[in-house]
Amino acid sequence: MQERSDRMRRSGKTIVFVPTMGFLHEGHLSLIREGRKLGDDLVVSIFVNPTQFAPGEDFESYPQDLDRDIALIRKEKADLIFFPNQKELYSTGFQTCVSQEKLPKHLCGLSRPTFFKGVTTIVVKLFNIVKPHIAIFGKKDYQQLVIIRRMVKDLNLDIKIIGGQTVRESDGLAMSSRNSYLTPEQRPVALALFNALNKAKALLADGINDAAKIIAASSELIKSHGNTVIDYITICDPETLEDMKIIDRPALMALAVNVGKARLIDNMLLNPK
Ligand code: PAF
């Protein structure tokens, strides 16, 4: 892959990179389509990264369908599909990681304290292998995007990071590979996340800008769906991810909720009038 990337770079091509963990859905495909427009050679990686899963999480059961993924990526006319195996990326004796001080200590990082260290490490590794000029990450994983932007800045990586829009099912559920864990009974319950975000938006439009009140109303709405366990609901600064008490400037509302076996996340930017 490094040799291929060197060749592409030598011939003056702009390399665009979309890293994924596979089991692709429309959200990934929209990133790939966006990537197609931004450069010459488009590389999509598929790698379920073990270091971003903690013991007891769904690493072993993470959904996979490589043949289907390859067919979907080919249809989008990507130039290269990179699917390394675990041993190639984490050889015996591996011990070097990239970790960040503050941003991972919010939102998902509170209940998944080792997650972002795994993400930043694998993303730097993939960047060093694929050598892209541009890389695209979905905004559904908002915290991941902010952390990667920060890492690229802090480590002077010469890569432009693009955030791709969240793609939703027709009823509003954010697309996620983990939606495949939802049973038919749980599927309508999963909409609680999007409904809670919209409730927050409506309350803000009605002049309520007290974050605690909005969070309480959203939490109540989610609990009313039953069969949900809230991990967090936060209203925070979109860049530092520090909690905001009053929404007197653009804020990020982000939440993670377990619906059965599926840990779902979603977010929305809230703009006061
Ligand atoms: O967002 C994902 O799918 C993963 O976290 C990523 C960026 C591919 C790293 O494993």
Coordinates of C-alpha atoms and ligand atoms in Angstrom, one line a residue:
M1 CA 0.0 0.0 0.0
Q2 CA 2.8 2.4 0.9
E3 CA 4.5 1.7 -2.5
R4 CA 1.2 2.2 -4.3
S5 CA 0.7 5.5 -2.4
D6 CA 4.2 6.7 -3.3
R7 CA 3.6 6.0 -6.9
M8 CA 0.3 7.9 -6.9
R9 CA 1.9 10.8 -5.2
R10 CA 4.9 10.8 -7.6
S11 CA 2.5 11.0 -10.5
G12 CA 1.0 14.1 -9.0
K13 CA -2.3 12.5 -8.0
T14 CA -4.3 13.7 -5.0
I15 CA -5.0 10.8 -2.7
V16 CA -8.3 10.9 -0.9
F17 CA -8.9 8.4 2.0
V18 CA -12.0 7.1 3.6
P19 CA -11.2 4.9 6.6
T20 CA -13.9 2.5 7.7
M21 CA -14.5 -0.6 9.8
G22 CA -16.6 -2.1 7.0
F23 CA -20.2 -3.3 7.0
L24 CA -20.9 -0.3 4.9
H25 CA -24.1 1.7 4.8
E26 CA -25.3 4.8 2.9
G27 CA -23.4 6.9 5.4
H28 CA -20.1 5.4 4.4
L29 CA -21.1 5.5 0.7
S30 CA -21.9 9.2 0.9
L31 CA -18.3 9.8 2.3
I32 CA -16.9 7.7 -0.6
R33 CA -19.0 9.8 -3.1
E34 CA -17.8 13.0 -1.5
G35 CA -14.2 11.7 -1.7
R36 CA -14.6 10.8 -5.3
K37 CA -15.2 14.5 -6.1
L38 CA -12.3 15.8 -4.0
G39 CA -9.3 14.1 -5.6
D40 CA -7.8 11.7 -8.2
D41 CA -7.2 8.4 -6.4
L42 CA -9.7 7.3 -3.8
V43 CA -8.6 4.7 -1.2
V44 CA -11.2 3.1 1.1
S45 CA -9.9 1.0 4.0
I46 CA -11.7 -1.7 5.9
F47 CA -10.3 -2.7 9.2
V48 CA -12.1 -3.6 12.4
N49 CA -9.5 -2.1 14.8
P50 CA -9.1 -4.2 17.9
T51 CA -7.4 -1.5 20.0
Q52 CA -10.5 0.7 20.0
F53 CA -12.6 -1.9 21.6
A54 CA -12.4 -2.6 25.4
P55 CA -12.8 -6.1 26.8
G56 CA -16.5 -7.0 26.9
E57 CA -17.3 -4.7 23.9
D58 CA -18.5 -5.9 20.6
F59 CA -15.1 -6.5 18.8
E60 CA -15.7 -10.2 18.3
S61 CA -19.3 -9.7 17.1
Y62 CA -18.8 -6.5 15.1
P63 CA -20.8 -7.1 11.9
Q64 CA -18.7 -7.9 8.8
D65 CA -19.4 -8.7 5.2
L66 CA -16.3 -8.1 3.1
D67 CA -17.7 -9.4 -0.2
R68 CA -20.7 -7.0 0.0
D69 CA -18.4 -4.1 1.1
I70 CA -16.1 -4.7 -1.9
A71 CA -19.0 -4.8 -4.3
L72 CA -20.4 -1.5 -2.8
I73 CA -17.0 0.2 -3.0
R74 CA -16.4 -0.9 -6.5
K75 CA -19.8 0.5 -7.5
E76 CA -18.7 3.9 -6.2
K77 CA -15.5 3.6 -8.4
A78 CA -12.9 3.8 -5.6
D79 CA -9.4 3.2 -6.9
L80 CA -8.2 1.0 -4.1
I81 CA -9.6 -1.0 -1.2
F82 CA -7.2 -1.5 1.6
F83 CA -8.0 -4.3 4.0
P84 CA -5.0 -5.3 6.1
N85 CA -5.2 -8.0 8.7
Q86 CA -4.6 -7.6 12.4
K87 CA -1.2 -9.2 12.4
E88 CA 0.1 -6.8 9.7
L89 CA -1.0 -3.7 11.6
Y90 CA -0.2 -4.9 15.1
S91 CA 2.9 -7.1 15.0
T92 CA 4.4 -8.8 18.0
G93 CA 5.9 -6.3 20.4
F94 CA 3.7 -3.4 19.2
Q95 CA 3.8 -0.8 22.0
T96 CA 3.5 2.7 20.6
C97 CA 0.3 4.7 20.8
V98 CA -1.0 8.2 20.1
S99 CA -3.2 9.6 22.9
Q100 CA -4.7 12.9 23.5
E101 CA -5.1 14.8 26.8
K102 CA -8.4 16.5 27.1
L103 CA -10.9 15.8 24.2
P104 CA -11.2 12.1 24.9
K105 CA -12.2 12.8 28.5
H106 CA -15.7 13.9 27.4
L107 CA -18.8 12.3 25.9
C108 CA -18.1 8.7 24.7
G109 CA -14.6 8.8 26.3
L110 CA -16.2 8.7 29.8
S111 CA -17.7 5.3 29.4
R112 CA -15.1 4.1 26.8
P113 CA -11.8 5.4 28.4
T114 CA -9.5 3.6 26.0
F115 CA -11.5 4.0 22.8
F116 CA -10.0 7.2 21.4
K117 CA -6.5 6.1 22.1
G118 CA -7.2 3.2 19.8
V119 CA -8.8 5.4 17.2
T120 CA -6.0 8.0 17.1
T121 CA -3.4 5.3 17.0
I122 CA -4.9 3.4 14.1
V123 CA -5.8 6.6 12.2
V124 CA -2.1 7.8 12.3
K125 CA -1.0 4.3 11.3
L126 CA -3.5 4.3 8.4
F127 CA -2.4 7.8 7.4
N128 CA 1.2 6.7 7.3
I129 CA 0.4 3.8 5.2
V130 CA -2.1 5.3 2.8
K131 CA -0.4 8.8 2.7
P132 CA -3.5 10.7 1.8
H133 CA -3.7 14.4 1.0
I134 CA -7.3 14.4 2.2
A135 CA -9.2 12.2 4.6
I136 CA -13.0 12.1 5.3
F137 CA -14.7 11.2 8.6
G138 CA -18.4 11.2 9.3
K139 CA -20.0 13.8 11.5
K140 CA -22.1 11.2 13.3
D141 CA -18.9 10.4 15.2
Y142 CA -18.5 14.0 16.0
Q143 CA -16.1 13.6 18.9
Q144 CA -13.9 11.4 16.7
L145 CA -13.8 14.1 14.1
V146 CA -12.9 16.8 16.6
I147 CA -10.2 14.6 18.1
I148 CA -8.7 13.7 14.6
R149 CA -8.7 17.4 13.6
R150 CA -6.9 18.3 16.8
M151 CA -4.4 15.4 16.3
V152 CA -3.6 16.5 12.8
K153 CA -3.0 20.0 14.0
D154 CA -1.0 19.0 17.0
L155 CA 1.2 16.6 15.2
N156 CA 1.6 18.7 12.0
L157 CA 0.2 16.0 9.8
D158 CA -0.1 17.4 6.3
I159 CA -3.6 16.1 5.6
K160 CA -6.8 18.0 5.1
I161 CA -9.7 16.5 7.2
I162 CA -13.2 16.8 5.8
G163 CA -16.3 16.1 7.9
G164 CA -19.1 14.3 6.0
Q165 CA -22.8 14.8 6.8
T166 CA -24.7 12.3 8.8
V167 CA -27.0 10.2 6.6
R168 CA -30.3 9.2 8.2
E169 CA -33.0 6.6 7.5
S170 CA -36.2 8.0 6.2
D171 CA -37.6 8.3 9.7
G172 CA -34.4 10.1 11.0
L173 CA -32.4 7.3 12.6
A174 CA -28.7 8.0 12.0
M175 CA -27.2 5.2 9.9
S176 CA -24.8 3.0 11.8
S177 CA -23.3 -0.4 11.3
R178 CA -24.5 -1.2 14.8
N179 CA -28.2 -0.6 13.7
S180 CA -28.0 -4.2 12.5
Y181 CA -28.1 -5.3 16.2
L182 CA -31.6 -3.8 16.6
T183 CA -34.5 -6.3 16.7
P184 CA -37.7 -5.3 14.9
E185 CA -39.2 -4.3 18.3
Q186 CA -36.1 -2.2 19.1
R187 CA -35.9 -0.4 15.8
P188 CA -38.7 2.2 16.6
V189 CA -37.2 2.7 20.0
A190 CA -33.9 3.7 18.4
L191 CA -35.6 6.7 17.0
A192 CA -35.6 8.1 20.6
L193 CA -32.1 9.6 19.9
F194 CA -33.2 11.7 16.9
N195 CA -36.5 12.6 18.7
A196 CA -34.6 13.8 21.7
L197 CA -32.3 16.0 19.5
N198 CA -35.3 17.5 17.8
K199 CA -37.0 18.1 21.1
A200 CA -33.9 20.1 22.2
K201 CA -34.0 22.1 19.0
A202 CA -37.7 22.9 19.5
L203 CA -37.2 23.9 23.2
L204 CA -34.3 26.2 22.2
A205 CA -36.5 27.8 19.4
D206 CA -39.1 28.4 22.2
G207 CA -36.5 30.4 24.1
I208 CA -35.4 27.9 26.6
N209 CA -31.6 28.0 26.7
D210 CA -30.8 26.4 30.0
A211 CA -28.9 23.3 29.0
A212 CA -29.9 21.3 32.2
K213 CA -33.6 21.9 31.4
I214 CA -33.2 20.8 27.8
I215 CA -31.2 17.7 28.9
A216 CA -33.9 16.8 31.4
A217 CA -36.6 17.0 28.8
S218 CA -34.7 15.0 26.3
S219 CA -33.8 12.4 28.9
E220 CA -37.5 12.0 29.9
L221 CA -38.4 11.6 26.2
I222 CA -35.8 8.8 25.8
K223 CA -36.9 7.0 29.0
S224 CA -40.5 7.2 27.8
H225 CA -39.5 4.9 24.9
G226 CA -38.7 2.1 27.4
N227 CA -35.9 -0.4 26.8
T228 CA -33.3 2.3 26.7
V229 CA -30.3 3.0 28.9
I230 CA -28.9 6.4 28.5
D231 CA -25.1 6.6 28.6
Y232 CA -24.9 10.4 28.3
I233 CA -26.7 13.4 27.0
T234 CA -24.5 16.5 26.8
I235 CA -24.7 20.0 25.6
C236 CA -21.2 21.3 25.0
D237 CA -18.8 23.6 23.1
P238 CA -18.5 22.1 19.6
E239 CA -14.7 22.5 19.7
T240 CA -13.5 21.9 23.3
L241 CA -16.4 19.6 24.1
E242 CA -16.6 21.3 27.6
D243 CA -20.1 21.4 29.0
M244 CA -22.2 24.5 28.4
K245 CA -24.8 25.6 31.0
I246 CA -26.5 28.3 28.8
I247 CA -26.9 28.0 25.1
D248 CA -25.9 31.6 24.2
R249 CA -23.7 30.5 21.2
P250 CA -23.7 27.5 18.9
A251 CA -23.6 24.3 20.9
L252 CA -23.3 20.6 20.2
M253 CA -25.9 18.3 21.7
A254 CA -24.6 14.8 21.7
L255 CA -25.9 11.6 23.2
A256 CA -25.3 7.9 23.5
V257 CA -28.0 5.5 24.3
N258 CA -28.1 1.7 24.6
V259 CA -31.1 0.1 22.9
G260 CA -30.8 -3.6 23.6
K261 CA -27.4 -4.7 22.4
A262 CA -26.8 -1.6 20.3
R263 CA -24.9 1.3 21.6
L264 CA -26.2 4.2 19.5
I265 CA -24.8 7.7 19.2
D266 CA -26.1 10.9 17.5
N267 CA -25.6 14.6 17.7
M268 CA -26.9 17.9 16.4
L269 CA -25.6 21.5 16.4
L270 CA -27.9 23.8 18.3
N271 CA -27.9 27.4 17.1
P272 CA -29.6 30.0 19.4
K273 CA -31.5 32.8 17.6
Ligands
PAF1 O1 -15.2 5.6 12.5 C1 -14.7 4.4 12.3 O2 -15.2 3.6 11.6 C2 -13.4 4.1 13.0 O3 -13.3 4.6 14.3 C3 -12.1 4.4 12.2 C4 -12.0 5.9 11.9 C5 -12.2 3.7 10.8 C6 -10.9 3.9 12.9 O4 -10.9 2.6 13.1

